[in-house]
mmCIF file of C-alpha atoms in Angstrom:
data_model
loop_
_atom_site.group_PDB
_atom_site.id
_atom_site.type_symbol
_atom_site.label_atom_id
_atom_site.label_comp_id
_atom_site.label_asym_id
_atom_site.label_seq_id
_atom_site.Cartn_x
_atom_site.Cartn_y
_atom_site.Cartn_z
ATOM 1 C CA MET A 1 -20.265 -25.266 -22.217
ATOM 2 C CA LEU A 2 -18.934 -24.730 -18.689
ATOM 3 C CA ALA A 3 -15.388 -25.459 -19.846
ATOM 4 C CA ARG A 4 -15.691 -22.875 -22.619
ATOM 5 C CA LEU A 5 -17.049 -20.260 -20.221
ATOM 6 C CA PHE A 6 -14.173 -20.986 -17.849
ATOM 7 C CA ARG A 7 -11.628 -20.548 -20.644
ATOM 8 C CA GLN A 8 -13.243 -17.262 -21.690
ATOM 9 C CA GLN A 9 -13.087 -16.022 -18.112
ATOM 10 C CA GLN A 10 -9.441 -17.014 -17.806
ATOM 11 C CA ARG A 11 -8.641 -15.272 -21.087
ATOM 12 C CA LYS A 12 -10.407 -12.139 -19.855
ATOM 13 C CA TYR A 13 -8.305 -12.142 -16.678
ATOM 14 C CA GLN A 14 -5.122 -12.643 -18.702
ATOM 15 C CA TYR A 15 -5.974 -9.633 -20.879
ATOM 16 C CA TRP A 16 -6.595 -7.529 -17.788
ATOM 17 C CA LEU A 17 -3.264 -8.522 -16.227
ATOM 18 C CA LEU A 18 -1.411 -7.898 -19.494
ATOM 19 C CA GLY A 19 -3.013 -4.475 -19.888
ATOM 20 C CA LEU A 20 -2.238 -3.492 -16.309
ATOM 21 C CA GLY A 21 1.344 -4.707 -16.669
ATOM 22 C CA LEU A 22 1.912 -2.698 -19.850
ATOM 23 C CA ALA A 23 0.303 0.394 -18.295
ATOM 24 C CA LEU A 24 2.582 0.054 -15.254
ATOM 25 C CA VAL A 25 5.702 -0.158 -17.449
ATOM 26 C CA ALA A 26 4.564 2.937 -19.376
ATOM 27 C CA ALA A 27 3.922 4.834 -16.121
ATOM 28 C CA MET A 28 7.381 3.893 -14.819
ATOM 29 C CA LEU A 29 9.034 5.145 -18.010
ATOM 30 C CA LEU A 30 7.063 8.387 -17.700
ATOM 31 C CA SER A 31 8.092 8.772 -14.062
ATOM 32 C CA LEU A 32 11.762 8.242 -14.922
ATOM 33 C CA GLN A 33 11.709 11.086 -17.454
ATOM 34 C CA LEU A 34 9.549 13.768 -15.834
ATOM 35 C CA GLY A 35 10.621 16.074 -13.026
ATOM 36 C CA ALA A 36 12.411 19.317 -12.253
ATOM 37 C CA VAL A 37 15.421 18.009 -14.218
ATOM 38 C CA GLY A 38 14.528 16.308 -17.479
ATOM 39 C CA VAL A 39 16.316 12.958 -17.841
ATOM 40 C CA GLY A 40 15.705 10.568 -20.708
ATOM 41 C CA ILE A 41 15.640 6.809 -20.304
ATOM 42 C CA GLU A 42 18.703 6.699 -22.566
ATOM 43 C CA ALA A 43 20.619 7.257 -19.307
ATOM 44 C CA LEU A 44 20.251 3.506 -18.875
ATOM 45 C CA TRP A 45 22.527 2.633 -21.790
ATOM 46 C CA GLN A 46 24.559 5.680 -22.887
ATOM 47 C CA PRO A 47 26.786 8.240 -21.117
ATOM 48 C CA VAL A 48 25.095 11.429 -19.928
ATOM 49 C CA SER A 49 26.187 14.354 -17.792
ATOM 50 C CA LYS A 50 27.161 13.767 -14.170
ATOM 51 C CA LEU A 51 24.116 15.710 -12.959
ATOM 52 C CA GLU A 52 21.760 13.608 -15.070
ATOM 53 C CA GLN A 53 23.407 10.426 -13.826
ATOM 54 C CA GLN A 54 22.916 11.468 -10.184
ATOM 55 C CA VAL A 55 19.314 12.506 -10.774
ATOM 56 C CA PHE A 56 18.480 9.282 -12.596
ATOM 57 C CA TRP A 57 20.276 6.689 -10.455
ATOM 58 C CA GLN A 58 20.080 8.306 -7.001
ATOM 59 C CA LEU A 59 16.693 10.074 -7.130
ATOM 60 C CA ARG A 60 14.419 9.214 -10.033
ATOM 61 C CA LEU A 61 14.895 5.415 -10.280
ATOM 62 C CA PRO A 62 14.690 4.658 -6.507
ATOM 63 C CA ARG A 63 11.619 6.893 -6.184
ATOM 64 C CA THR A 64 9.854 5.213 -9.104
ATOM 65 C CA LEU A 65 10.565 1.734 -7.767
ATOM 66 C CA LEU A 66 9.435 2.822 -4.303
ATOM 67 C CA ALA A 67 6.166 4.176 -5.710
ATOM 68 C CA VAL A 68 5.505 0.841 -7.435
ATOM 69 C CA LEU A 69 6.305 -1.204 -4.330
ATOM 70 C CA VAL A 70 4.324 0.952 -1.881
ATOM 71 C CA GLY A 71 1.322 1.191 -4.213
ATOM 72 C CA ALA A 72 1.378 -2.557 -4.869
ATOM 73 C CA SER A 73 1.644 -3.286 -1.133
ATOM 74 C CA LEU A 74 -1.246 -1.016 -0.124
ATOM 75 C CA ALA A 75 -3.596 -2.260 -2.863
ATOM 76 C CA LEU A 76 -2.774 -5.915 -2.199
ATOM 77 C CA CYS A 77 -3.338 -5.423 1.546
ATOM 78 C CA GLY A 78 -6.699 -3.821 0.819
ATOM 79 C CA ALA A 79 -7.758 -6.739 -1.382
ATOM 80 C CA VAL A 80 -6.813 -9.262 1.305
ATOM 81 C CA LEU A 81 -8.463 -7.337 4.147
ATOM 82 C CA GLN A 82 -11.720 -6.978 2.231
ATOM 83 C CA VAL A 83 -11.923 -10.786 2.125
ATOM 84 C CA LEU A 84 -10.476 -11.436 5.581
ATOM 85 C CA LEU A 85 -12.861 -8.993 7.293
ATOM 86 C CA HIS A 86 -15.778 -9.656 4.901
ATOM 87 C CA ASN A 87 -16.060 -5.893 4.420
ATOM 88 C CA PRO A 88 -15.719 -4.168 1.005
ATOM 89 C CA LEU A 89 -14.651 -0.955 2.796
ATOM 90 C CA ALA A 90 -11.717 -2.529 4.644
ATOM 91 C CA GLU A 91 -8.247 -1.127 3.972
ATOM 92 C CA PRO A 92 -4.884 -1.008 5.830
ATOM 93 C CA GLY A 93 -5.638 2.225 7.665
ATOM 94 C CA LEU A 94 -8.906 0.845 8.996
ATOM 95 C CA ILE A 95 -7.331 -1.773 11.273
ATOM 96 C CA GLY A 96 -5.121 0.746 13.064
ATOM 97 C CA ILE A 97 -1.723 -0.069 11.588
ATOM 98 C CA SER A 98 -1.275 3.211 9.730
ATOM 99 C CA SER A 99 -2.470 5.146 12.786
ATOM 100 C CA GLY A 100 -0.003 3.372 15.063
ATOM 101 C CA ALA A 101 2.858 4.010 12.640
ATOM 102 C CA SER A 102 1.940 7.683 12.216
ATOM 103 C CA LEU A 103 1.655 8.203 15.970
ATOM 104 C CA ALA A 104 5.086 6.676 16.586
ATOM 105 C CA ALA A 105 6.672 8.856 13.884
ATOM 106 C CA VAL A 106 5.081 12.083 15.150
ATOM 107 C CA LEU A 107 6.043 11.257 18.749
ATOM 108 C CA THR A 108 9.638 10.775 17.600
ATOM 109 C CA LEU A 109 9.558 14.124 15.806
ATOM 110 C CA SER A 110 8.065 15.820 18.849
ATOM 111 C CA LEU A 111 10.650 14.400 21.244
ATOM 112 C CA SER A 112 13.530 15.301 18.918
ATOM 113 C CA VAL A 113 12.339 18.914 18.697
ATOM 114 C CA HIS A 114 11.690 19.144 22.462
ATOM 115 C CA LEU A 115 15.088 17.676 23.368
ATOM 116 C CA GLY A 116 16.984 19.479 20.610
ATOM 117 C CA LEU A 117 18.211 16.263 19.017
ATOM 118 C CA ASN A 118 19.340 15.998 15.408
ATOM 119 C CA LEU A 119 18.017 12.574 14.450
ATOM 120 C CA PRO A 120 19.356 10.636 11.426
ATOM 121 C CA TYR A 121 17.242 10.497 8.273
ATOM 122 C CA TRP A 122 16.109 6.941 8.904
ATOM 123 C CA SER A 123 14.803 7.526 12.425
ATOM 124 C CA LEU A 124 11.246 8.419 11.372
ATOM 125 C CA SER A 125 10.973 5.342 9.186
ATOM 126 C CA LEU A 126 12.247 3.151 12.014
ATOM 127 C CA ALA A 127 9.822 4.745 14.500
ATOM 128 C CA ALA A 128 6.907 4.253 12.110
ATOM 129 C CA PHE A 129 7.834 0.617 11.609
ATOM 130 C CA VAL A 130 8.030 0.013 15.373
ATOM 131 C CA GLY A 131 4.629 1.659 15.885
ATOM 132 C CA ALA A 132 3.045 -0.477 13.180
ATOM 133 C CA LEU A 133 4.730 -3.589 14.581
ATOM 134 C CA LEU A 134 3.245 -2.987 18.048
ATOM 135 C CA VAL A 135 -0.255 -2.787 16.554
ATOM 136 C CA THR A 136 0.534 -5.924 14.540
ATOM 137 C CA LEU A 137 1.456 -7.868 17.684
ATOM 138 C CA LEU A 138 -1.820 -6.824 19.314
ATOM 139 C CA LEU A 139 -3.769 -7.908 16.228
ATOM 140 C CA LEU A 140 -2.013 -11.276 16.191
ATOM 141 C CA ALA A 141 -2.767 -11.754 19.885
ATOM 142 C CA LEU A 142 -6.437 -11.069 19.193
ATOM 143 C CA SER A 143 -6.520 -13.419 16.214
ATOM 144 C CA ARG A 144 -5.019 -16.241 18.299
ATOM 145 C CA ARG A 145 -7.840 -15.814 20.825
ATOM 146 C CA ARG A 146 -10.259 -16.825 18.057
ATOM 147 C CA LEU A 147 -11.937 -13.445 17.909
ATOM 148 C CA GLY A 148 -13.817 -12.938 14.669
ATOM 149 C CA PRO A 149 -13.056 -10.472 11.867
ATOM 150 C CA GLY A 150 -15.533 -8.006 13.381
ATOM 151 C CA ALA A 151 -13.494 -7.816 16.587
ATOM 152 C CA LEU A 152 -10.302 -7.118 14.615
ATOM 153 C CA LEU A 153 -12.086 -4.375 12.709
ATOM 154 C CA LEU A 154 -13.428 -2.765 15.889
ATOM 155 C CA PHE A 155 -9.986 -2.973 17.474
ATOM 156 C CA GLY A 156 -8.460 -1.198 14.503
ATOM 157 C CA VAL A 157 -11.083 1.545 14.652
ATOM 158 C CA ALA A 158 -10.417 2.002 18.395
ATOM 159 C CA VAL A 159 -6.654 2.220 17.820
ATOM 160 C CA GLY A 160 -7.212 4.766 15.048
ATOM 161 C CA ILE A 161 -9.426 6.937 17.269
ATOM 162 C CA LEU A 162 -6.894 6.818 20.121
ATOM 163 C CA ALA A 163 -3.973 7.613 17.821
ATOM 164 C CA ASN A 164 -5.839 10.500 16.203
ATOM 165 C CA ALA A 165 -6.664 11.914 19.641
ATOM 166 C CA VAL A 166 -3.006 11.874 20.664
ATOM 167 C CA LEU A 167 -1.976 13.333 17.290
ATOM 168 C CA THR A 168 -4.505 16.146 17.747
ATOM 169 C CA TRP A 169 -2.967 17.059 21.107
ATOM 170 C CA LEU A 170 0.543 16.985 19.644
ATOM 171 C CA LEU A 171 -0.498 19.218 16.749
ATOM 172 C CA TYR A 172 -2.275 21.619 19.093
ATOM 173 C CA LEU A 173 0.775 21.980 21.369
ATOM 174 C CA ALA A 174 3.383 22.127 18.585
ATOM 175 C CA ASP A 175 5.174 25.291 17.478
ATOM 176 C CA ASP A 176 5.149 26.454 13.852
ATOM 177 C CA ALA A 177 8.295 24.582 12.783
ATOM 178 C CA SER A 178 7.199 21.315 14.409
ATOM 179 C CA LEU A 179 3.679 21.681 13.031
ATOM 180 C CA ARG A 180 4.988 21.886 9.474
ATOM 181 C CA SER A 181 7.077 18.733 9.960
ATOM 182 C CA PHE A 182 4.123 16.873 11.490
ATOM 183 C CA LEU A 183 1.787 17.794 8.659
ATOM 184 C CA PHE A 184 4.375 16.923 5.990
ATOM 185 C CA TRP A 185 4.746 13.453 7.463
ATOM 186 C CA MET A 186 1.019 12.871 7.905
ATOM 187 C CA MET A 187 0.213 13.859 4.306
ATOM 188 C CA GLY A 188 2.632 11.284 2.884
ATOM 189 C CA SER A 189 5.674 11.623 0.660
ATOM 190 C CA LEU A 190 7.830 9.137 -1.215
ATOM 191 C CA GLY A 191 10.825 11.279 -0.284
ATOM 192 C CA HIS A 192 10.853 9.717 3.203
ATOM 193 C CA GLY A 193 12.121 6.349 2.024
ATOM 194 C CA GLN A 194 14.461 7.361 -0.791
ATOM 195 C CA PRO A 195 17.694 7.544 1.237
ATOM 196 C CA LEU A 196 17.114 4.153 2.875
ATOM 197 C CA SER A 197 19.027 1.015 1.957
ATOM 198 C CA LEU A 198 17.521 -1.648 -0.266
ATOM 199 C CA TRP A 199 17.722 -4.015 2.714
ATOM 200 C CA TRP A 200 14.600 -2.242 3.989
ATOM 201 C CA TRP A 201 12.744 -3.543 0.935
ATOM 202 C CA LEU A 202 13.552 -7.246 1.352
ATOM 203 C CA PRO A 203 10.919 -8.167 4.028
ATOM 204 C CA ALA A 204 8.247 -6.334 2.018
ATOM 205 C CA LEU A 205 9.179 -8.203 -1.170
ATOM 206 C CA LEU A 206 9.001 -11.556 0.643
ATOM 207 C CA ALA A 207 5.614 -10.732 2.213
ATOM 208 C CA LEU A 208 4.313 -9.437 -1.134
ATOM 209 C CA THR A 209 5.389 -12.623 -2.929
ATOM 210 C CA TRP A 210 3.748 -14.889 -0.352
ATOM 211 C CA LEU A 211 0.537 -12.871 -0.159
ATOM 212 C CA VAL A 212 -0.081 -12.712 -3.903
ATOM 213 C CA ARG A 213 0.103 -16.525 -4.036
ATOM 214 C CA GLN A 214 -2.812 -16.968 -1.605
ATOM 215 C CA GLY A 215 -5.550 -16.373 -4.189
ATOM 216 C CA ARG A 216 -6.933 -19.923 -4.126
ATOM 217 C CA ARG A 217 -7.158 -19.965 -0.322
ATOM 218 C CA LEU A 218 -8.790 -16.535 -0.269
ATOM 219 C CA ASP A 219 -11.349 -17.696 -2.830
ATOM 220 C CA LEU A 220 -12.348 -20.356 -0.314
ATOM 221 C CA LEU A 221 -12.268 -17.916 2.604
ATOM 222 C CA ALA A 222 -14.568 -15.543 0.694
ATOM 223 C CA LEU A 223 -17.269 -18.229 0.882
ATOM 224 C CA GLY A 224 -17.304 -17.882 4.670
ATOM 225 C CA GLU A 225 -15.220 -19.484 7.402
ATOM 226 C CA HIS A 226 -17.579 -22.424 7.949
ATOM 227 C CA GLN A 227 -17.785 -23.267 4.243
ATOM 228 C CA ALA A 228 -14.012 -22.852 3.862
ATOM 229 C CA ARG A 229 -13.411 -25.361 6.678
ATOM 230 C CA LEU A 230 -15.777 -27.846 5.045
ATOM 231 C CA LEU A 231 -13.752 -27.518 1.834
ATOM 232 C CA GLY A 232 -10.522 -28.351 3.677
ATOM 233 C CA LEU A 233 -9.044 -24.915 4.395
ATOM 234 C CA ASN A 234 -7.169 -24.556 7.682
ATOM 235 C CA VAL A 235 -8.658 -21.182 8.623
ATOM 236 C CA ARG A 236 -7.026 -21.103 12.046
ATOM 237 C CA TRP A 237 -3.590 -21.488 10.413
ATOM 238 C CA LEU A 238 -4.260 -19.036 7.579
ATOM 239 C CA GLN A 239 -5.831 -16.026 9.316
ATOM 240 C CA PRO A 240 -2.907 -15.054 11.625
ATOM 241 C CA ARG A 241 -0.458 -15.358 8.726
ATOM 242 C CA LEU A 242 -2.605 -13.152 6.511
ATOM 243 C CA VAL A 243 -2.820 -10.568 9.305
ATOM 244 C CA LEU A 244 0.951 -10.684 9.826
ATOM 245 C CA ALA A 245 1.722 -10.285 6.107
ATOM 246 C CA VAL A 246 -0.743 -7.389 5.774
ATOM 247 C CA CYS A 247 0.682 -5.697 8.860
ATOM 248 C CA LEU A 248 4.271 -6.050 7.663
ATOM 249 C CA LEU A 249 3.449 -4.586 4.247
ATOM 250 C CA THR A 250 1.472 -1.726 5.777
ATOM 251 C CA ALA A 251 4.265 -1.025 8.256
ATOM 252 C CA PHE A 252 6.770 -0.945 5.405
ATOM 253 C CA SER A 253 4.579 1.378 3.334
ATOM 254 C CA VAL A 254 3.980 3.855 6.152
ATOM 255 C CA ALA A 255 7.632 3.745 7.203
ATOM 256 C CA MET A 256 8.749 4.479 3.649
ATOM 257 C CA ALA A 257 6.133 6.992 2.526
ATOM 258 C CA GLY A 258 3.984 8.060 5.457
ATOM 259 C CA PRO A 259 0.258 7.315 5.652
ATOM 260 C CA ILE A 260 -1.199 7.218 2.129
ATOM 261 C CA GLY A 261 -4.922 6.618 1.987
ATOM 262 C CA PHE A 262 -7.326 5.691 -0.803
ATOM 263 C CA VAL A 263 -5.104 3.187 -2.659
ATOM 264 C CA GLY A 264 -5.820 0.204 -0.419
ATOM 265 C CA LEU A 265 -9.552 0.949 -0.339
ATOM 266 C CA VAL A 266 -10.425 1.914 -3.879
ATOM 267 C CA VAL A 267 -8.067 0.000 -6.193
ATOM 268 C CA PRO A 268 -9.229 -3.549 -5.299
ATOM 269 C CA HIS A 269 -12.845 -2.404 -5.042
ATOM 270 C CA LEU A 270 -12.743 -0.838 -8.517
ATOM 271 C CA LEU A 271 -11.143 -3.945 -9.991
ATOM 272 C CA ARG A 272 -13.864 -6.056 -8.405
ATOM 273 C CA LEU A 273 -16.524 -3.826 -9.962
ATOM 274 C CA LEU A 274 -14.915 -3.793 -13.395
ATOM 275 C CA ALA A 275 -13.526 -7.289 -13.820
ATOM 276 C CA GLY A 276 -14.957 -9.625 -11.193
ATOM 277 C CA GLY A 277 -14.032 -10.879 -7.756
ATOM 278 C CA LYS A 278 -11.951 -14.044 -8.222
ATOM 279 C CA GLN A 279 -9.055 -13.633 -5.781
ATOM 280 C CA ARG A 280 -6.641 -15.555 -8.010
ATOM 281 C CA PHE A 281 -7.060 -12.681 -10.461
ATOM 282 C CA LEU A 282 -7.773 -9.862 -8.015
ATOM 283 C CA LEU A 283 -4.565 -10.195 -5.977
ATOM 284 C CA PRO A 284 -2.043 -9.816 -8.852
ATOM 285 C CA ALA A 285 -4.307 -7.275 -10.555
ATOM 286 C CA SER A 286 -4.492 -5.177 -7.377
ATOM 287 C CA MET A 287 -0.727 -5.328 -7.051
ATOM 288 C CA LEU A 288 -0.197 -4.064 -10.615
ATOM 289 C CA ALA A 289 -2.957 -1.446 -10.431
ATOM 290 C CA GLY A 290 -1.771 -0.162 -7.046
ATOM 291 C CA GLY A 291 1.741 0.358 -8.383
ATOM 292 C CA LEU A 292 0.276 2.077 -11.465
ATOM 293 C CA VAL A 293 -1.949 4.441 -9.452
ATOM 294 C CA LEU A 294 0.758 5.515 -7.014
ATOM 295 C CA THR A 295 3.357 5.971 -9.769
ATOM 296 C CA LEU A 296 1.008 8.265 -11.715
ATOM 297 C CA ALA A 297 0.075 10.096 -8.504
ATOM 298 C CA ASP A 298 3.773 10.659 -7.781
ATOM 299 C CA VAL A 299 4.326 12.035 -11.289
ATOM 300 C CA ALA A 300 1.434 14.458 -10.715
ATOM 301 C CA ALA A 301 2.775 15.433 -7.276
ATOM 302 C CA ARG A 302 6.259 16.166 -8.665
ATOM 303 C CA THR A 303 5.211 18.052 -11.787
ATOM 304 C CA ALA A 304 2.111 20.017 -10.717
ATOM 305 C CA LEU A 305 4.173 22.794 -9.097
ATOM 306 C CA THR A 306 7.260 24.471 -10.489
ATOM 307 C CA VAL A 307 8.763 24.695 -6.986
ATOM 308 C CA GLY A 308 8.339 21.872 -4.465
ATOM 309 C CA GLU A 309 5.889 18.992 -4.655
ATOM 310 C CA LEU A 310 2.352 18.222 -3.583
ATOM 311 C CA PRO A 311 1.555 15.708 -0.803
ATOM 312 C CA ILE A 312 1.027 12.413 -2.571
ATOM 313 C CA GLY A 313 -1.744 11.357 -0.188
ATOM 314 C CA ALA A 314 -3.765 14.414 -1.172
ATOM 315 C CA VAL A 315 -3.135 13.663 -4.859
ATOM 316 C CA THR A 316 -4.382 10.065 -4.613
ATOM 317 C CA ALA A 317 -7.569 11.133 -2.833
ATOM 318 C CA THR A 318 -8.233 14.075 -5.174
ATOM 319 C CA LEU A 319 -7.763 12.061 -8.360
ATOM 320 C CA GLY A 320 -9.360 8.833 -7.262
ATOM 321 C CA ALA A 321 -12.399 9.745 -5.176
ATOM 322 C CA PRO A 322 -14.426 11.252 -8.080
ATOM 323 C CA VAL A 323 -13.720 8.197 -10.253
ATOM 324 C CA PHE A 324 -14.756 5.877 -7.447
ATOM 325 C CA ILE A 325 -18.016 7.775 -6.850
ATOM 326 C CA TRP A 326 -18.816 7.800 -10.585
ATOM 327 C CA LEU A 327 -18.299 4.060 -10.925
ATOM 328 C CA LEU A 328 -20.438 3.301 -7.871
ATOM 329 C CA VAL A 329 -23.255 5.515 -9.129
ATOM 330 C CA ARG A 330 -23.003 4.004 -12.626
ATOM 331 C CA ARG A 331 -23.087 0.457 -11.273
ATOM 332 C CA HIS A 332 -26.077 0.992 -8.977
ATOM 333 C CA ALA A 333 -28.061 3.308 -11.263
#
């Protein structure tokens, strides 16, 4: 009986992963075709005009792949943090990494405007990565001192409050041109990372691959640290590496697209409500669903207006928050 129930559960998870994978492929095909310039996916295998080639290969395809990678990274980080911190509301922005990255990027913008410097296109991404890395080093130092998950969470909240205070002062003192640049960065856009080399993606792909393979260990960690140790898990070895992988992926995401909220919080939580909480399923499912959500949000951001595009962070919150509230109310009714 137990073996049959286990097989049924495994089959259910396989169906979920297959459905999410097919939905992600469909969303990517939709993203490749829709935009200010209509380009069909036939550009992959037959000659098209030079303009269509440039739009497809230099703009549309890199942006679609970036949306998938950033969405997958944020959702996977949220799933891991919710287990690591034993808090269903944990997400990458909550432990201060996004705030540190945003502060570093806005400080760089402010200094460039004040000094009259014309910075290269990659400077904001590099500044955001350095800011996130500094917060990461502080988190790792705390984790090595055997502070519990609650201390890491409180540290992240404190860093976020401090960063927001400094950002408020910078916004208050900025002129109109600088203010527009600050707000554009803080609302998130996949356009930030499009011109960057694919070498920027390699560390994120390595961290993503390692993190998604930790489902069995996270299943043990979800039982509690004491119980996980009794079952043979080296918690002291695992926790700093999980923190480092999460920080690297969050740093990459913020550096490439600015701070994008909601995805890391809601996607793994919704999957847990709908399909169960086994981490061996939840980690790959969160990765697929995160890429799906951000790809669809990017399509909406690019096509909602005839001129320009909407901030993708605002799109994710606007589309997702009502669904999240409805599911919570339905579950606890």
